[in-house]
Structure formats: structure tokens, C-alpha cells
Amino acid sequence: MRVDGAEREARVLFVEDDPELLDVIAAELEDAGFAVVTAGSGEAALAVLHERAHAIDWLFTDIRLPGLIDGWRVADEFRMSHPLRPVIFATGAAQERPRDLFDSLFLRKPYRSSDVVRAFRALREGWRACPDEYEALRRLKAAPLASSLSWQPVP
């Protein structure tokens, strides 16, 4: 991603209500060269997006979050600033409210932190390699995925 002609770290908003998982994966993403902003609830994630939506490049969110704001709502807000960017959703086998969000990735729980890092690396590199977001998305969808990831909601 280019900002004012200079390369910068891709910034991920990582939304997860399990504090241990949040810390472990945030650390691994940082080790992989991402800047990470964390939120433990949908309300906290929306606050981050309202303050600095354009500074967030990628979103990972659990679908089921404590409180009134779920991962679907967080993704809707993210997509206001980044309509073509895939969101990575974490989901269990049974969803309360199945929903297909245009061109997003679904990661089945339980998942490995390495799967999250690999997914964000693929997204980051896909966007860097192609300045046209439509073409970047098309290429990403044609590339093979890790077995734990899907472009379709997990049944």
C-alpha cells in the first residue's frame, strides 16, 4: 500500500473477545510486519473505526462478540471506508445468523494463528502487486487458499 509515495506497514484491526488469543495473534501479526490495533468487543472496534477508519487497512473479526455489536456490524462499518477489501471472519460451525458478505474470507474455529498470518500476507501482497483493487481482488480469489479458509460462509 502506498501513502504519499512512501511504503508503510499494513494496519490490521483485530477484533476478538478472547484476550489470550487476541494477544498471541496480534504479536504474530506484528512479527510478520503488520501494525495491529486490537479490540475486545464490537463496540471497541466501532470506536476505532470511527476515529481512524482510513488508517485501518484490513479487518479480522470474530462474528460472535460480547455486547450489542457483532462482527457483521463491524465489517459493515469497515466496508464504508474500504468497499472492496476482503474482511476475514472467524466463525464456528454453527452461526446464529448466516450471512454472505461480498468477497470476504471465513476462517473456521478453532484456527491456527499461522493461518491468520498467511491470510493477511496474501491479502497485503495481492494489494501491493496490483494497484487496481478490482484486479487485486480477482487475482486473490483465483489463488489457492489454506484449507481452513473459504470465500463462502462456513456451513
Rosetta silent file (secondary structure, phi, psi, omega in degrees, C-alpha in Angstrom):
SEQUENCE: MRVDGAEREARVLFVEDDPELLDVIAAELEDAGFAVVTAGSGEAALAVLHERAHAIDWLFTDIRLPGLIDGWRVADEFRMSHPLRPVIFATGAAQERPRDLFDSLFLRKPYRSSDVVRAFRALREGWRACPDEYEALRRLKAAPLASSLSWQPVP
SCORE:     score description
SCORE:     0.000 S_00000001
   1 L     0.000  141.556 -178.270    0.000    0.000    0.000 S_00000001
   2 E  -113.078  135.539  175.043    1.263    3.441   -0.813 S_00000001
   3 E  -133.409  117.627 -177.858    0.708    6.540    1.251 S_00000001
   4 L    51.746   37.815  176.662    2.201    9.806   -0.029 S_00000001
   5 L    76.546   -0.420 -177.942    4.609    7.766   -2.160 S_00000001
   6 E  -113.515  143.502  177.031    6.105    6.001    0.857 S_00000001
   7 E   -75.334  139.129  174.907    5.723    2.379    1.873 S_00000001
   8 L  -138.746  165.949  177.843    4.185    1.819    5.302 S_00000001
   9 L   -65.019  144.618  172.417    3.105   -1.125    7.365 S_00000001
  10 L   -76.012  134.808 -176.466   -0.312   -2.532    6.647 S_00000001
  11 E  -104.730  124.082 -178.694   -2.550   -1.872    9.656 S_00000001
  12 E  -107.859  131.605  167.434   -4.906   -4.624   10.831 S_00000001
  13 E   -93.914  116.590 -176.793   -7.840   -4.144   13.189 S_00000001
  14 E  -109.744  114.490 -174.473   -8.048   -7.474   15.032 S_00000001
  15 E  -113.500  114.251 -176.727  -11.345   -7.995   16.869 S_00000001
  16 L  -154.630  134.342 -177.365  -11.533  -10.966   19.235 S_00000001
  17 L   -88.146   -7.965  175.657  -13.140  -11.350   22.648 S_00000001
  18 L   -88.923  108.775 -173.684  -10.677  -13.997   23.910 S_00000001
  19 H   -61.799  -34.930  179.448   -7.841  -11.898   25.431 S_00000001
  20 H   -67.651  -46.561  178.047   -5.225  -14.660   25.210 S_00000001
  21 H   -62.349  -41.456  178.461   -5.970  -15.351   21.560 S_00000001
  22 H   -57.643  -47.560 -178.823   -6.039  -11.623   20.866 S_00000001
  23 H   -65.883  -44.741 -177.248   -2.571  -11.147   22.378 S_00000001
  24 H   -63.701  -49.290 -176.349   -0.984  -14.186   20.698 S_00000001
  25 H   -71.586  -36.622  176.196   -2.250  -13.445   17.198 S_00000001
  26 H   -59.739  -42.428  178.830   -1.587   -9.709   17.476 S_00000001
  27 H   -64.127  -41.095  179.768    2.032  -10.497   18.405 S_00000001
  28 H   -68.136  -37.843  176.022    2.396  -12.901   15.477 S_00000001
  29 H   -64.987  -40.705  177.190    0.950  -10.366   13.051 S_00000001
  30 H   -63.404  -40.985  176.718    3.368   -7.740   14.363 S_00000001
  31 H   -61.698  -28.601  179.937    6.250  -10.200   13.918 S_00000001
  32 L   -86.042    3.902  175.052    5.065  -10.629   10.306 S_00000001
  33 L    96.633   14.129  176.969    5.361   -6.869    9.692 S_00000001
  34 L   -99.166  146.773  167.411    1.819   -5.672   10.337 S_00000001
  35 E   -87.788  133.649 -173.735    0.806   -2.836   12.609 S_00000001
  36 E  -122.843  131.961  170.970   -2.027   -4.177   14.776 S_00000001
  37 E  -113.952  130.042 -176.602   -4.849   -2.397   16.552 S_00000001
  38 E  -111.190  153.906  175.197   -6.862   -4.680   18.828 S_00000001
  39 E  -145.920  136.725 -178.558  -10.420   -4.569   20.115 S_00000001
  40 L   -96.994    1.553  179.091  -12.092   -6.991   22.511 S_00000001
  41 L  -153.669  165.374  176.449  -15.666   -6.127   21.544 S_00000001
  42 H   -64.422  -37.721  179.352  -17.718   -4.824   18.673 S_00000001
  43 H   -62.652  -43.056  178.699  -18.245   -1.537   20.489 S_00000001
  44 H   -65.331  -38.853  178.849  -14.476   -1.051   20.891 S_00000001
  45 H   -64.180  -42.684  178.291  -13.925   -1.934   17.224 S_00000001
  46 H   -63.674  -36.455  177.631  -16.511    0.619   16.085 S_00000001
  47 H   -61.766  -42.547  177.897  -14.823    3.270   18.228 S_00000001
  48 H   -62.365  -46.745 -178.270  -11.518    2.555   16.460 S_00000001
  49 H   -65.914  -34.468  177.652  -13.160    2.692   13.046 S_00000001
  50 H   -69.282  -33.571 -179.358  -14.963    5.944   13.848 S_00000001
  51 H   -77.842  -38.327 -172.420  -11.694    7.544   14.983 S_00000001
  52 H  -151.640   51.446 -177.483   -9.427    6.322   12.206 S_00000001
  53 H   -56.621  -42.260 -177.165  -11.176    4.210    9.596 S_00000001
  54 H   -73.451  -13.215  177.149   -8.886    5.280    6.756 S_00000001
  55 H   -88.752   -7.676  178.287   -5.821    4.326    8.800 S_00000001
  56 L   -98.732  124.326 -177.375   -7.054    0.711    9.086 S_00000001
  57 L   -93.774  -33.882 -173.347   -6.180   -1.391    6.031 S_00000001
  58 E  -140.201  153.736 -179.934   -7.547   -4.808    6.965 S_00000001
  59 E  -129.359  132.365  167.503  -10.100   -6.284    9.335 S_00000001
  60 E  -120.185  127.454  178.326  -10.238   -9.596   11.161 S_00000001
  61 E  -143.110  138.704  167.961  -13.308  -10.073   13.315 S_00000001
  62 E   -69.704  143.831  178.705  -14.972  -12.825   15.223 S_00000001
  63 L   -73.744  -46.486 -179.161  -18.634  -12.928   14.205 S_00000001
  64 L   -91.665  114.824 -179.619  -19.960  -13.556   17.714 S_00000001
  65 L  -126.065  154.404  176.198  -18.796  -10.830   20.067 S_00000001
  66 L   -69.607  153.823  178.822  -19.998   -9.801   23.527 S_00000001
  67 L    93.523 -165.910 -174.894  -22.325   -6.826   23.689 S_00000001
  68 L   -88.247  -18.726 -175.211  -24.743   -5.461   21.140 S_00000001
  69 L  -102.439  119.532  178.964  -22.348   -5.098   18.192 S_00000001
  70 L   -98.133  178.354 -178.983  -21.388   -8.279   16.338 S_00000001
  71 H   -63.946  -30.713  176.603  -18.702   -8.896   13.738 S_00000001
  72 H   -60.454  -44.677 -178.522  -21.149   -8.371   10.880 S_00000001
  73 H   -66.956  -39.198  177.152  -21.793   -4.797   12.043 S_00000001
  74 H   -60.779  -44.438  179.589  -18.058   -4.141   12.493 S_00000001
  75 H   -63.544  -39.766  177.350  -17.474   -5.338    8.914 S_00000001
  76 H   -57.668  -42.936 -179.987  -20.262   -3.112    7.603 S_00000001
  77 H   -66.837  -42.999  177.946  -18.534   -0.100    9.160 S_00000001
  78 H   -59.415  -42.140 -177.526  -15.117   -1.124    7.783 S_00000001
  79 H   -68.522  -15.243  174.328  -16.607   -1.508    4.312 S_00000001
  80 H   -63.690  -34.463  179.991  -17.805    2.113    4.424 S_00000001
  81 H   -95.588  -28.278 -175.200  -14.135    3.115    4.018 S_00000001
  82 L  -132.867   73.081 -172.164  -12.843    0.070    2.131 S_00000001
  83 L   -63.355  -23.849 -178.172  -15.675   -1.317   -0.016 S_00000001
  84 L  -102.094   -5.874 -176.637  -13.532   -3.792   -1.966 S_00000001
  85 L   -76.456  128.886  174.252  -11.289   -5.053    0.812 S_00000001
  86 L   -64.680  141.035  172.418  -11.924   -8.617    1.956 S_00000001
  87 E  -101.646  143.162  173.514  -12.743   -8.989    5.642 S_00000001
  88 E  -102.393  119.435  178.882  -11.568  -12.104    7.454 S_00000001
  89 E  -103.275  136.727  170.015  -14.296  -13.523    9.683 S_00000001
  90 E   -98.926  133.448 -176.571  -13.707  -16.116   12.386 S_00000001
  91 E  -147.906  147.771  171.629  -16.668  -18.392   12.826 S_00000001
  92 L   -83.947  178.145 -177.429  -17.700  -21.611   14.484 S_00000001
  93 L   -65.668  -34.810 -178.412  -19.590  -24.317   12.628 S_00000001
  94 L  -107.955  117.974  177.627  -22.995  -23.040   13.739 S_00000001
  95 L  -100.322  142.712  176.480  -23.774  -19.396   13.056 S_00000001
  96 L   -66.953  -40.284 -173.255  -26.709  -17.652   14.662 S_00000001
  97 L  -138.693   87.166 -179.357  -27.398  -15.585   11.564 S_00000001
  98 L   -59.242  140.297 -178.341  -25.743  -16.835    8.358 S_00000001
  99 L  -156.494  139.222  178.232  -24.869  -14.001    6.040 S_00000001
 100 L  -102.153  116.466  176.365  -22.723  -13.648    2.954 S_00000001
 101 L  -101.432  122.226 -176.230  -20.643  -10.502    2.958 S_00000001
 102 L   -37.343  120.829  172.343  -19.356   -9.659   -0.512 S_00000001
 103 L    49.990   54.908  176.116  -15.871  -11.048   -1.148 S_00000001
 104 L  -121.420  160.346  179.940  -14.840  -11.905    2.386 S_00000001
 105 E  -101.829  145.038  179.239  -12.879  -14.779    3.857 S_00000001
 106 E  -121.949  129.480 -178.290  -14.187  -17.123    6.513 S_00000001
 107 E  -116.490  119.588 -177.088  -11.892  -18.927    8.936 S_00000001
 108 E   -77.450  137.025  174.585  -13.362  -21.846   10.842 S_00000001
 109 L   -84.426  147.794   -8.749  -12.740  -22.096   14.584 S_00000001
 110 L   -74.501  148.169 -178.974  -10.582  -23.395   16.061 S_00000001
 111 L  -125.468  164.434  177.683   -7.904  -21.942   13.814 S_00000001
 112 L   -94.663  145.703  177.266   -4.139  -21.588   13.937 S_00000001
 113 H   -62.213  -30.750  178.883   -2.514  -18.215   14.297 S_00000001
 114 H   -63.955  -31.201  176.934   -0.313  -19.159   11.335 S_00000001
 115 H   -65.734  -38.946  179.083   -3.487  -19.343    9.180 S_00000001
 116 H   -66.074  -46.182 -179.877   -4.351  -15.762   10.126 S_00000001
 117 H   -62.010  -45.783  179.077   -0.841  -14.532    9.353 S_00000001
 118 H   -60.435  -41.823 -179.592   -0.775  -16.371    5.998 S_00000001
 119 H   -63.276  -44.968 -179.549   -4.152  -14.932    5.037 S_00000001
 120 H   -70.161  -33.681  174.451   -3.120  -11.354    5.798 S_00000001
 121 H   -61.336  -44.382  179.514    0.198  -11.796    3.992 S_00000001
 122 H   -62.039  -43.536  178.505   -1.685  -12.974    0.901 S_00000001
 123 H   -63.091  -47.860 -178.588   -4.063  -10.006    1.101 S_00000001
 124 H   -60.464  -47.499 -177.649   -1.266   -7.496    1.642 S_00000001
 125 H   -67.793  -36.546  177.254    0.866   -8.868   -1.183 S_00000001
 126 H   -61.802  -40.700  179.976   -2.112   -9.102   -3.516 S_00000001
 127 H   -73.173  -36.953  178.884   -2.939   -5.453   -2.967 S_00000001
 128 H   -68.081  -35.135 -175.314    0.698   -4.325   -3.292 S_00000001
 129 H   -75.093  -18.138 -174.133    1.173   -6.267   -6.512 S_00000001
 130 L  -138.417  112.503 -177.920   -1.809   -4.727   -8.247 S_00000001
 131 L   -68.256  -21.403  178.523   -2.766   -1.048   -7.975 S_00000001
 132 L   -87.790  118.185 -175.387   -6.285   -1.722   -9.268 S_00000001
 133 H   -65.001  -34.704  177.735   -8.396   -3.041   -6.367 S_00000001
 134 H   -63.056  -44.903  179.954  -10.837   -4.889   -8.641 S_00000001
 135 H   -68.416  -39.166  177.949   -7.976   -6.742  -10.310 S_00000001
 136 H   -59.882  -44.181  179.588   -6.270   -7.415   -6.972 S_00000001
 137 H   -64.922  -42.790  178.763   -9.487   -8.971   -5.647 S_00000001
 138 H   -59.510  -44.800  179.738   -9.951  -11.052   -8.811 S_00000001
 139 H   -65.493  -41.107  178.962   -6.404  -12.421   -8.536 S_00000001
 140 H   -61.725  -41.088 -178.507   -6.791  -13.183   -4.836 S_00000001
 141 H   -69.753  -22.441  178.628   -9.979  -15.125   -5.457 S_00000001
 142 H   -85.735  -16.521 -177.513   -8.235  -17.186   -8.132 S_00000001
 143 L   -79.683  151.118  177.695   -5.297  -18.088   -5.852 S_00000001
 144 L   -67.544  148.366  179.578   -5.367  -21.243   -3.713 S_00000001
 145 L  -111.144  158.046  170.195   -6.372  -20.840   -0.052 S_00000001
 146 L   -61.756  152.049 -176.091   -5.310  -22.614    3.098 S_00000001
 147 L   -62.246  -22.368 -178.950   -7.734  -25.444    3.906 S_00000001
 148 L   -84.616   -6.865 -178.038   -9.101  -23.538    6.911 S_00000001
 149 E  -107.452  150.467  178.235  -10.142  -20.536    4.779 S_00000001
 150 E  -148.094  148.007  173.179  -13.108  -20.144    2.463 S_00000001
 151 L   -82.198   -7.626  179.873  -14.606  -17.367    0.327 S_00000001
 152 L  -111.153  151.169  176.036  -18.033  -18.693    1.351 S_00000001
 153 L   -57.778  142.778  179.487  -19.595  -18.651    4.817 S_00000001
 154 L   -70.452  128.520 -179.110  -18.837  -21.786    6.797 S_00000001
 155 L   -69.322    0.000    0.000  -21.926  -24.015    6.891 S_00000001
